[in-house]
Coordinates of C-alpha atoms in Angstrom, one line a residue:
X1 CA -11.9 -56.1 -6.9
X2 CA -14.0 -53.3 -7.1
X3 CA -13.5 -50.2 -9.6
X4 CA -11.8 -47.9 -7.4
X5 CA -9.0 -50.6 -6.6
X6 CA -8.4 -51.1 -10.6
X7 CA -8.1 -47.6 -10.8
X8 CA -5.7 -47.3 -8.0
X9 CA -3.6 -50.5 -9.5
X10 CA -3.4 -49.1 -12.7
X11 CA -2.2 -45.5 -11.3
X12 CA 0.5 -47.6 -9.4
X13 CA 1.5 -49.5 -12.2
X14 CA 1.6 -46.1 -14.4
X15 CA 3.8 -44.4 -11.6
X16 CA 6.3 -47.4 -11.4
X17 CA 6.5 -47.7 -15.1
X18 CA 7.2 -43.9 -15.5
X19 CA 9.4 -43.9 -12.7
X20 CA 11.5 -46.6 -14.3
X21 CA 11.5 -44.8 -17.6
X22 CA 12.7 -41.7 -16.0
X23 CA 15.7 -43.5 -14.6
X24 CA 16.3 -45.3 -17.6
X25 CA 16.4 -42.6 -20.2
X26 CA 17.8 -39.6 -18.3
X27 CA 20.3 -40.7 -15.5
X28 CA 22.0 -43.3 -17.9
X29 CA 22.3 -40.2 -20.3
X30 CA 25.1 -37.3 -19.6
X31 CA 23.4 -34.2 -20.2
X32 CA 23.3 -30.5 -18.9
X33 CA 21.7 -30.6 -15.5
X34 CA 19.2 -28.1 -16.7
X35 CA 18.1 -30.2 -19.5
X36 CA 17.9 -33.0 -16.9
X37 CA 15.6 -31.0 -14.4
X38 CA 13.3 -29.8 -17.6
X39 CA 12.7 -33.6 -18.8
X40 CA 12.2 -34.8 -15.1
X41 CA 9.3 -32.0 -15.1
X42 CA 7.9 -33.4 -18.4
X43 CA 7.7 -36.7 -17.3
X44 CA 6.4 -36.2 -13.9
X45 CA 3.8 -33.9 -14.8
X46 CA 2.8 -35.9 -18.2
X47 CA 3.6 -39.5 -17.0
X48 CA 4.1 -42.0 -20.1
X49 CA 2.9 -39.5 -22.6
X50 CA 6.5 -37.7 -21.5
X51 CA 8.5 -40.7 -22.5
X52 CA 7.4 -40.7 -26.0
X53 CA 8.0 -36.7 -26.1
X54 CA 10.9 -37.4 -24.9
X55 CA 11.6 -40.1 -27.7
X56 CA 10.9 -37.4 -30.4
X57 CA 12.7 -34.5 -28.8
X58 CA 15.0 -35.3 -25.8
X59 CA 17.3 -38.5 -26.8
X60 CA 20.9 -37.5 -27.1
X61 CA 22.9 -39.0 -30.2
X62 CA 25.1 -41.7 -29.6
X63 CA 28.5 -39.5 -29.9
X64 CA 31.2 -42.3 -30.1
X65 CA 32.2 -42.5 -33.7
X66 CA 29.1 -41.0 -34.9
X67 CA 30.6 -40.5 -38.6
X68 CA 31.6 -44.2 -38.6
X69 CA 35.4 -43.3 -39.4
X70 CA 37.3 -46.5 -39.7
X71 CA 40.9 -46.4 -37.6
X72 CA 43.0 -45.8 -40.6
X73 CA 40.7 -42.5 -41.5
X74 CA 40.9 -41.4 -38.0
X75 CA 44.5 -41.7 -37.8
X76 CA 45.0 -39.8 -41.3
X77 CA 42.8 -36.8 -39.6
X78 CA 44.8 -37.0 -36.3
X79 CA 48.0 -36.9 -38.4
X80 CA 46.9 -33.5 -40.4
X81 CA 46.3 -32.1 -37.1
X82 CA 49.5 -33.0 -35.4
X83 CA 51.3 -31.8 -38.9
X84 CA 49.5 -28.3 -38.5
X85 CA 50.3 -28.0 -34.7
X86 CA 53.8 -28.7 -35.3
X87 CA 54.5 -27.2 -38.7
X88 CA 51.8 -25.2 -40.3
X89 CA 50.4 -23.8 -37.1
X90 CA 53.9 -22.6 -36.1
X91 CA 55.2 -21.1 -39.3
X92 CA 52.1 -19.2 -40.1
X93 CA 51.4 -17.9 -36.5
X94 CA 54.8 -16.9 -36.0
X95 CA 55.0 -15.0 -39.5
X96 CA 51.6 -13.0 -39.1
X97 CA 50.8 -10.6 -36.4
X98 CA 47.3 -11.1 -36.7
X99 CA 47.1 -14.8 -36.7
X100 CA 49.6 -14.8 -33.8
X101 CA 47.4 -12.5 -31.8
X102 CA 44.7 -15.1 -32.2
X103 CA 46.8 -18.3 -31.9
X104 CA 45.0 -19.5 -28.9
X105 CA 41.9 -19.6 -31.0
X106 CA 43.3 -21.1 -33.7
X107 CA 44.9 -23.7 -31.8
X108 CA 41.7 -24.4 -29.6
X109 CA 39.7 -24.6 -33.2
X110 CA 42.2 -27.5 -34.2
X111 CA 42.1 -29.6 -30.8
X112 CA 38.3 -29.3 -30.6
X113 CA 37.1 -29.4 -34.0
X114 CA 39.8 -30.7 -36.4
X115 CA 39.9 -27.1 -38.0
X116 CA 42.6 -27.0 -40.2
X117 CA 44.4 -23.7 -40.9
X118 CA 44.5 -22.7 -44.3
X119 CA 46.4 -19.4 -45.5
X120 CA 45.8 -19.5 -49.9
X121 CA 42.2 -18.3 -49.9
X122 CA 40.1 -15.8 -51.8
X123 CA 36.7 -14.6 -50.5
X124 CA 33.5 -12.9 -52.3
X125 CA 31.0 -12.0 -49.7
X126 CA 27.2 -11.9 -50.5
X127 CA 24.8 -9.9 -48.8
X128 CA 21.6 -10.5 -51.0
X129 CA 19.9 -13.5 -52.4
X130 CA 19.5 -12.6 -56.1
X131 CA 23.6 -12.1 -56.5
X132 CA 24.4 -14.8 -54.5
X133 CA 22.0 -17.4 -56.2
X134 CA 23.5 -16.2 -59.7
X135 CA 26.8 -16.6 -58.9
X136 CA 26.1 -20.1 -57.6
X137 CA 24.0 -21.5 -60.7
X138 CA 26.6 -20.0 -63.1
X139 CA 29.3 -21.8 -60.9
X140 CA 27.2 -25.0 -61.1
X141 CA 26.6 -24.7 -64.7
X142 CA 30.4 -24.2 -65.5
X143 CA 31.1 -27.6 -63.4
X144 CA 33.0 -30.0 -65.1
X145 CA 34.0 -32.9 -62.8
X146 CA 31.6 -32.7 -59.8
X147 CA 28.8 -30.9 -57.7
X148 CA 28.4 -31.6 -53.9
X149 CA 25.5 -29.5 -52.4
X150 CA 23.6 -29.7 -49.1
X151 CA 20.9 -27.4 -47.5
X152 CA 18.9 -27.5 -44.7
X153 CA 16.1 -26.2 -46.9
X154 CA 15.3 -26.7 -50.3
X155 CA 11.8 -25.6 -51.5
X156 CA 10.1 -27.0 -54.5
X157 CA 9.5 -23.4 -55.9
X158 CA 11.0 -21.5 -58.9
X159 CA 14.3 -20.9 -57.2
X160 CA 14.7 -24.5 -56.0
X161 CA 13.3 -25.8 -59.3
X162 CA 16.1 -23.4 -61.2
X163 CA 18.8 -25.1 -59.0
X164 CA 17.6 -28.5 -59.6
X165 CA 17.5 -28.1 -63.4
X166 CA 21.0 -26.6 -63.2
X167 CA 22.1 -29.7 -61.3
X168 CA 20.3 -32.0 -63.6
X169 CA 21.6 -30.4 -66.7
X170 CA 25.2 -31.3 -65.4
X171 CA 24.4 -34.6 -64.3
X172 CA 23.1 -35.0 -67.8
X173 CA 26.6 -34.2 -69.2
X174 CA 28.1 -36.4 -67.1
X175 CA 29.1 -34.4 -63.8
X176 CA 28.9 -36.2 -60.6
X177 CA 26.2 -34.5 -59.1
X178 CA 25.5 -35.6 -55.2
X179 CA 22.8 -33.5 -53.1
X180 CA 22.0 -34.1 -49.4
X181 CA 19.0 -32.3 -47.8
X182 CA 17.5 -32.5 -44.5
X183 CA 14.2 -33.6 -44.3
X184 CA 12.5 -31.5 -41.6
X185 CA 13.7 -28.4 -42.8
X186 CA 12.6 -29.2 -46.7
X187 CA 9.3 -30.8 -45.2
X188 CA 7.4 -29.2 -47.8
X189 CA 9.1 -30.6 -50.7
X190 CA 8.2 -34.0 -51.8
X191 CA 11.0 -36.5 -52.7
X192 CA 9.4 -36.7 -56.5
X193 CA 10.7 -33.3 -56.8
X194 CA 14.1 -34.6 -57.4
X195 CA 13.1 -37.7 -59.5
X196 CA 14.6 -35.7 -62.6
X197 CA 18.0 -35.2 -61.0
X198 CA 17.9 -38.8 -60.0
X199 CA 17.1 -40.0 -63.5
X200 CA 20.3 -37.9 -65.3
X201 CA 22.2 -39.8 -62.6
X202 CA 22.3 -37.7 -59.8
X203 CA 22.5 -39.0 -56.4
X204 CA 20.2 -37.5 -53.6
X205 CA 20.4 -38.4 -50.0
X206 CA 18.2 -37.1 -47.0
X207 CA 19.5 -36.3 -43.6
X208 CA 17.8 -38.4 -40.7
X209 CA 14.5 -39.1 -42.8
X210 CA 11.1 -39.8 -41.1
X211 CA 9.2 -43.0 -40.9
X212 CA 6.9 -42.7 -43.8
X213 CA 7.5 -38.9 -43.4
X214 CA 5.0 -39.0 -40.8
X215 CA 7.4 -39.8 -37.3
X216 CA 10.8 -38.6 -37.0
X217 CA 12.8 -39.5 -34.1
X218 CA 15.2 -36.8 -34.6
X219 CA 13.0 -33.7 -34.8
X220 CA 15.6 -32.0 -32.6
X221 CA 18.8 -32.9 -34.5
X222 CA 18.8 -31.3 -37.6
X223 CA 21.8 -30.6 -40.3
X224 CA 21.6 -26.9 -40.7
X225 CA 24.6 -26.9 -42.8
X226 CA 24.6 -24.9 -46.3
X227 CA 27.4 -26.0 -48.2
X228 CA 28.2 -26.1 -52.3
X229 CA 31.2 -27.5 -53.2
X230 CA 32.2 -27.5 -57.2
X231 CA 35.0 -29.2 -58.7
X232 CA 36.9 -29.1 -55.3
X233 CA 38.1 -25.3 -56.1
X234 CA 34.9 -23.5 -55.3
X235 CA 32.7 -23.4 -52.2
X236 CA 29.9 -21.7 -50.8
X237 CA 29.2 -21.4 -47.1
X238 CA 26.9 -19.1 -45.2
X239 CA 23.2 -18.4 -44.1
X240 CA 21.2 -18.7 -47.4
X241 CA 18.6 -21.6 -47.7
X242 CA 17.0 -22.2 -51.2
X243 CA 13.7 -20.8 -51.5
X244 CA 11.8 -18.0 -53.1
X245 CA 11.6 -16.3 -49.7
X246 CA 15.4 -16.0 -49.4
X247 CA 15.3 -13.7 -52.7
X248 CA 12.9 -11.4 -51.0
X249 CA 9.6 -12.9 -52.8
X250 CA 7.9 -13.6 -49.4
X251 CA 5.2 -10.8 -48.6
X252 CA 5.5 -11.9 -45.1
X253 CA 8.9 -11.2 -44.5
X254 CA 10.1 -8.6 -47.5
X255 CA 13.8 -8.4 -48.4
X256 CA 15.9 -11.0 -46.9
X257 CA 19.2 -10.0 -45.3
X258 CA 21.6 -12.8 -45.0
X259 CA 25.4 -13.3 -45.5
X260 CA 27.3 -16.0 -47.7
X261 CA 31.0 -16.7 -48.7
X262 CA 32.2 -17.9 -51.9
X263 CA 35.5 -19.7 -51.2
X264 CA 38.6 -20.3 -53.2
X265 CA 41.6 -22.0 -51.8
X266 CA 42.5 -24.9 -49.8
X267 CA 39.5 -24.1 -47.5
X268 CA 37.5 -25.6 -50.3
X269 CA 39.1 -29.1 -49.4
X270 CA 38.1 -28.5 -45.7
X271 CA 34.5 -27.7 -46.4
X272 CA 34.1 -30.8 -49.1
X273 CA 35.5 -32.7 -45.9
X274 CA 32.7 -31.9 -44.0
X275 CA 30.2 -32.8 -46.7
X276 CA 31.9 -36.1 -47.2
X277 CA 31.2 -36.7 -43.7
X278 CA 27.5 -36.0 -43.4
X279 CA 26.9 -37.7 -47.0
X280 CA 28.2 -40.9 -45.7
X281 CA 26.3 -40.8 -42.7
X282 CA 23.1 -40.0 -44.1
X283 CA 23.6 -42.9 -47.0
X284 CA 24.8 -45.1 -44.0
X285 CA 27.6 -46.3 -46.5
X286 CA 31.1 -46.0 -46.7
X287 CA 31.6 -46.1 -50.8
X288 CA 35.2 -46.5 -51.6
X289 CA 37.9 -44.0 -50.4
X290 CA 37.6 -40.3 -49.7
X291 CA 39.8 -39.2 -53.2
X292 CA 36.8 -40.6 -55.3
X293 CA 35.6 -36.8 -54.5
X294 CA 37.0 -34.1 -56.7
X295 CA 40.0 -32.2 -55.0
X296 CA 41.4 -29.4 -56.9
X297 CA 45.0 -29.6 -56.5
X298 CA 46.5 -26.3 -58.1
X299 CA 47.8 -23.7 -55.8
X300 CA 45.5 -20.8 -55.2
X301 CA 46.9 -17.2 -55.4
X302 CA 45.0 -16.0 -52.2
X303 CA 46.4 -14.8 -49.1
X304 CA 43.6 -15.0 -46.8
X305 CA 43.6 -17.3 -43.4
X306 CA 40.5 -19.6 -43.2
X307 CA 39.3 -22.4 -40.4
X308 CA 36.3 -24.3 -41.3
X309 CA 34.9 -25.0 -37.6
X310 CA 31.8 -27.4 -37.3
X311 CA 29.7 -28.2 -34.2
X312 CA 26.9 -30.8 -33.6
X313 CA 25.2 -33.1 -31.2
X314 CA 27.7 -35.4 -32.2
X315 CA 30.3 -34.0 -29.8
X316 CA 30.1 -33.3 -26.1
X317 CA 31.8 -30.1 -26.8
X318 CA 30.0 -27.2 -28.3
X319 CA 33.0 -25.9 -30.5
X320 CA 31.2 -23.2 -32.3
X321 CA 29.6 -21.6 -29.2
X322 CA 33.1 -22.0 -27.7
X323 CA 34.8 -20.1 -30.6
X324 CA 31.9 -17.8 -30.5
X325 CA 33.0 -16.9 -26.7
X326 CA 36.8 -17.0 -27.3
X327 CA 36.4 -14.5 -30.1
X328 CA 34.1 -12.1 -27.7
X329 CA 36.7 -12.2 -24.5
X330 CA 39.5 -11.4 -27.0
X331 CA 38.0 -8.2 -28.2
X332 CA 39.7 -5.1 -27.5
X333 CA 37.4 -2.5 -29.4
X334 CA 34.2 -4.1 -30.6
X335 CA 31.9 -7.0 -30.9
X336 CA 29.5 -6.7 -33.9
X337 CA 27.1 -9.8 -34.0
X338 CA 24.2 -10.5 -36.5
X339 CA 21.6 -13.3 -35.6
X340 CA 18.3 -13.7 -36.4
X341 CA 17.9 -15.3 -32.9
X342 CA 19.5 -14.5 -29.6
X343 CA 19.0 -17.1 -26.9
X344 CA 22.1 -17.6 -25.3
X345 CA 23.4 -19.8 -22.5
X346 CA 24.7 -18.7 -19.5
X347 CA 28.4 -18.7 -20.3
X348 CA 27.3 -16.6 -23.6
X349 CA 25.8 -13.9 -21.8
X350 CA 28.5 -13.9 -19.4
X351 CA 31.1 -13.6 -22.2
X352 CA 29.2 -10.6 -23.6
X353 CA 28.8 -9.2 -20.0
X354 CA 32.5 -9.3 -19.3
X355 CA 33.3 -7.7 -22.8
X356 CA 30.9 -4.8 -22.0
X357 CA 32.2 -4.0 -18.5
X358 CA 36.0 -4.1 -20.2
X359 CA 34.7 -1.1 -22.3
X360 CA 34.2 -3.3 -25.6
X361 CA 31.8 -1.8 -27.9
X362 CA 29.3 -4.9 -28.3
X363 CA 26.4 -4.5 -30.9
X364 CA 23.6 -7.2 -31.7
X365 CA 21.5 -6.8 -34.7
X366 CA 18.3 -8.8 -34.7
X367 CA 15.2 -8.9 -36.8
X368 CA 12.4 -6.3 -36.0
X369 CA 9.9 -9.1 -37.1
X370 CA 9.4 -12.5 -35.9
X371 CA 9.3 -15.6 -37.8
X372 CA 9.1 -17.6 -34.6
X373 CA 6.8 -15.6 -32.1
X374 CA 8.2 -17.5 -28.9
X375 CA 11.7 -17.6 -30.2
X376 CA 11.3 -13.5 -30.9
X377 CA 10.0 -12.7 -27.5
X378 CA 12.9 -15.0 -25.7
X379 CA 15.4 -12.8 -27.7
X380 CA 13.9 -9.7 -26.6
X381 CA 14.3 -11.1 -22.8
X382 CA 18.0 -11.9 -23.3
X383 CA 19.0 -8.8 -25.4
X384 CA 16.8 -6.5 -22.6
X385 CA 19.4 -8.1 -19.9
X386 CA 22.6 -6.5 -21.8
X387 CA 21.0 -3.1 -21.9
X388 CA 21.8 -2.8 -18.8
X389 CA 25.2 -3.4 -19.2
X390 CA 25.5 -0.9 -22.2
X391 CA 25.1 -3.2 -25.2
X392 CA 23.7 -1.5 -28.1
X393 CA 20.5 -3.7 -29.7
X394 CA 19.8 -3.0 -33.3
X395 CA 16.5 -3.8 -34.9
X396 CA 16.7 -4.5 -38.5
X397 CA 13.7 -3.0 -40.2
X398 CA 14.2 -3.6 -44.1
X399 CA 12.7 -7.0 -44.2
X400 CA 14.0 -10.0 -42.2
X401 CA 17.8 -10.5 -41.1
X402 CA 18.8 -14.0 -41.2
X403 CA 23.0 -13.2 -41.3
X404 CA 24.7 -15.4 -38.8
X405 CA 28.1 -13.4 -38.3
X406 CA 30.4 -12.1 -35.9
X407 CA 33.1 -9.5 -36.4
X408 CA 35.5 -8.3 -33.5
X409 CA 37.9 -5.4 -34.0
X410 CA 37.6 -5.0 -37.6
X411 CA 40.4 -7.8 -38.2
X412 CA 38.6 -11.2 -37.4
X413 CA 35.3 -12.7 -38.2
X414 CA 33.0 -15.6 -38.4
X415 CA 30.3 -16.6 -41.2
X416 CA 28.2 -19.6 -40.9
X417 CA 25.1 -21.4 -40.1
X418 CA 25.0 -21.1 -36.2
X419 CA 22.3 -19.0 -34.5
X420 CA 22.8 -17.9 -30.8
X421 CA 20.5 -20.3 -29.3
X422 CA 20.7 -24.1 -27.5
X423 CA 19.4 -25.5 -30.4
X424 CA 22.4 -24.2 -32.7
X425 CA 24.8 -24.7 -29.8
X426 CA 24.2 -28.3 -29.3
X427 CA 21.3 -29.9 -30.8
X428 CA 21.9 -29.0 -34.7
X429 CA 24.7 -29.8 -37.1
X430 CA 26.2 -26.4 -37.8
X431 CA 29.4 -24.9 -39.6
X432 CA 30.9 -21.5 -39.9
X433 CA 34.4 -20.3 -41.6
X434 CA 36.4 -18.0 -39.2
X435 CA 38.4 -15.7 -41.5
X436 CA 41.5 -13.9 -40.3
X437 CA 41.8 -11.1 -42.4
X438 CA 41.5 -7.4 -41.7
X439 CA 40.1 -6.5 -45.3
X440 CA 37.4 -9.0 -45.1
X441 CA 36.5 -8.1 -41.4
X442 CA 36.5 -4.6 -42.5
X443 CA 33.6 -5.6 -45.3
X444 CA 31.6 -7.4 -43.1
X445 CA 31.9 -4.6 -40.6
X446 CA 30.8 -2.0 -43.3
X447 CA 27.9 -4.2 -44.1
X448 CA 26.9 -3.9 -40.4
X449 CA 27.1 -0.1 -40.4
X450 CA 25.1 -0.1 -43.7
X451 CA 22.6 -2.3 -42.0
X452 CA 22.5 0.2 -39.0
X453 CA 21.0 3.0 -41.6
X454 CA 17.8 0.7 -42.1
X455 CA 17.4 -0.3 -38.1
X456 CA 16.1 1.5 -35.1
X457 CA 17.9 0.8 -31.8
X458 CA 16.1 -0.4 -28.7
X459 CA 17.0 1.9 -26.0
X460 CA 17.0 1.0 -22.2
X461 CA 13.9 3.7 -22.3
X462 CA 12.3 2.1 -25.1
X463 CA 12.6 -1.4 -23.9
X464 CA 11.3 0.0 -20.4
X465 CA 7.9 1.0 -22.0
X466 CA 6.9 -2.3 -23.5
X467 CA 3.5 -3.2 -22.3
X468 CA 2.6 -5.8 -19.7
X469 CA 1.5 -8.2 -22.3
X470 CA 5.0 -8.3 -24.0
X471 CA 6.7 -8.8 -20.6
X472 CA 4.2 -11.8 -20.2
X473 CA 5.3 -12.9 -23.4
X474 CA 9.1 -12.4 -22.8
X475 CA 8.7 -14.3 -19.3
X476 CA 6.7 -17.2 -21.1
X477 CA 9.1 -17.6 -24.0
X478 CA 12.5 -17.2 -21.7
X479 CA 11.3 -20.2 -19.5
X480 CA 10.9 -22.2 -22.7
X481 CA 14.3 -21.1 -24.3
X482 CA 16.4 -24.4 -23.6
X483 CA 13.8 -26.1 -25.8
X484 CA 13.2 -23.4 -28.5

C-alpha cells in the first residue's frame, strides 16, 4: 500500500468517524434548527476537531430533573402552584386592577416557571454600586442567623475582599454562611481566596467547576444569577457583580451604571428557593430538608406584588424571554429597555416590531462603548433594524451601562440578570423579579429618563453614516450572533 493509499484510507476513516459523531451528537438531541445547522457546518468544515469544540460549547444539558428533586419535593412545588392558581391568583388578581390587567402574564409565569406571586413586599432600588454594596455589607454585618450569597463574578480585589471579610466575620460569630460562585465568571479568582471564610466555618461551592481549572465542558452553561438572602427576610437581586469595576473604578469603563433591588417580603422566600436549588446542584448533594434554611415567618407590611422568574438550559421553555415578549405585546403606551447587549432572536424582534407598528413608544438604551467587540457590533446590527420601525435607540455615554431592566406603560417592570441575547435566553441560568407596582415602575421609568440626559440618540441618519468597515464588522458579528 502506497503513501497515497494510506492517506486516502485515513481520510475515509476520518470522514466516517466524523459522520457518526455528527449523527450521534446532533440528531439525537432536541435543539433549535438554526443551531443544528450551525453545528453541522462546524463539524463539516472542521472534521473531528469540530466534535471537540462541540463538547465544550455545544452540548445540551440533560433537562429531566436537573435539580434532582424528589417526587415529594416536586409534589410540594406543584401543590403551591395549584394553590396559587385556585386561591391566591384568583383573590389577588380580581382585587387589583393592575394584576387583573396582567393576569395572563402572572398565569404564564406560574405555569411555566413555578413563579409564585407574593403581594406583601417592599422594594428599594439601587442604580449605583457604592450605595448598593454599602447597603449589602451593612445588612450582612447585621445578620443573626444565615447569609446565602450567589454571584456570577466575585473578584479578589478590594470590594471582593471587603465582602469576603464581612462574611468571614459573621461566620466566626456563628452565622451560617453559604457562598456560591460561577467558576468561569470568577476565573480570575483563585479558590484559596475563600480559605479564610472556609476556616471560619463558611461553606463555599463552585457552579460547574473546571477540571483542574483548565478544562470546562460547560463553558456555555453558566450561572449568571446574582442573589443574596439574609436571615430569610432581606434579598438582593439585579445586575451588579462583585468587583471594583462595579464601583466605577476601572478606567476602561468608567462609571458603572447598573440596577439592583433590595426586597423585603414573601418574595424573599421565593428568591431563597432559587438559591437552594442552585446550592444543592453545585454541591451535588441533598443535605437534609429545605427548612434547614432560614425563612423569616413574620408578616411584612409591604404592598408590592412580585414574581421571581428564573430560566436556564435545564428547561426547554425560555421562561424569561417569553415573559419579556408577553410584556412587550401587552404594552399600550411605552416599552423602555436597558441592556448591555441586544442580540435577540426572531421572536423577540417580531414582538418589538409589532409594538412599534401598533404605535407603542419603544426605547432601547445600550452602552456607547463595548466590553465585547463582536457583541457590541452585533447589537448595532439589531438595533439598526428597529430604527426602520420607529424605535428610539439611546447610547449611554456616562460610563458603561450594565442594567437589565424593562418598564412597560409605567406600571409594571422587571429587574434581573438577563441580557437580550441567546446566551441569556437559553444557555445561562438567569433570574428576574417582575414587579406589578406603578410607584416602582415610575421610579425605574424616571431613572431611564435621567439616563437619557447623559446619552446620545442613534438616529436613522446617524446610523446610515457609519463607515464601510463598521458595516463589515456588523455583518460578521451578526453572523456569529447565535454563539455570542
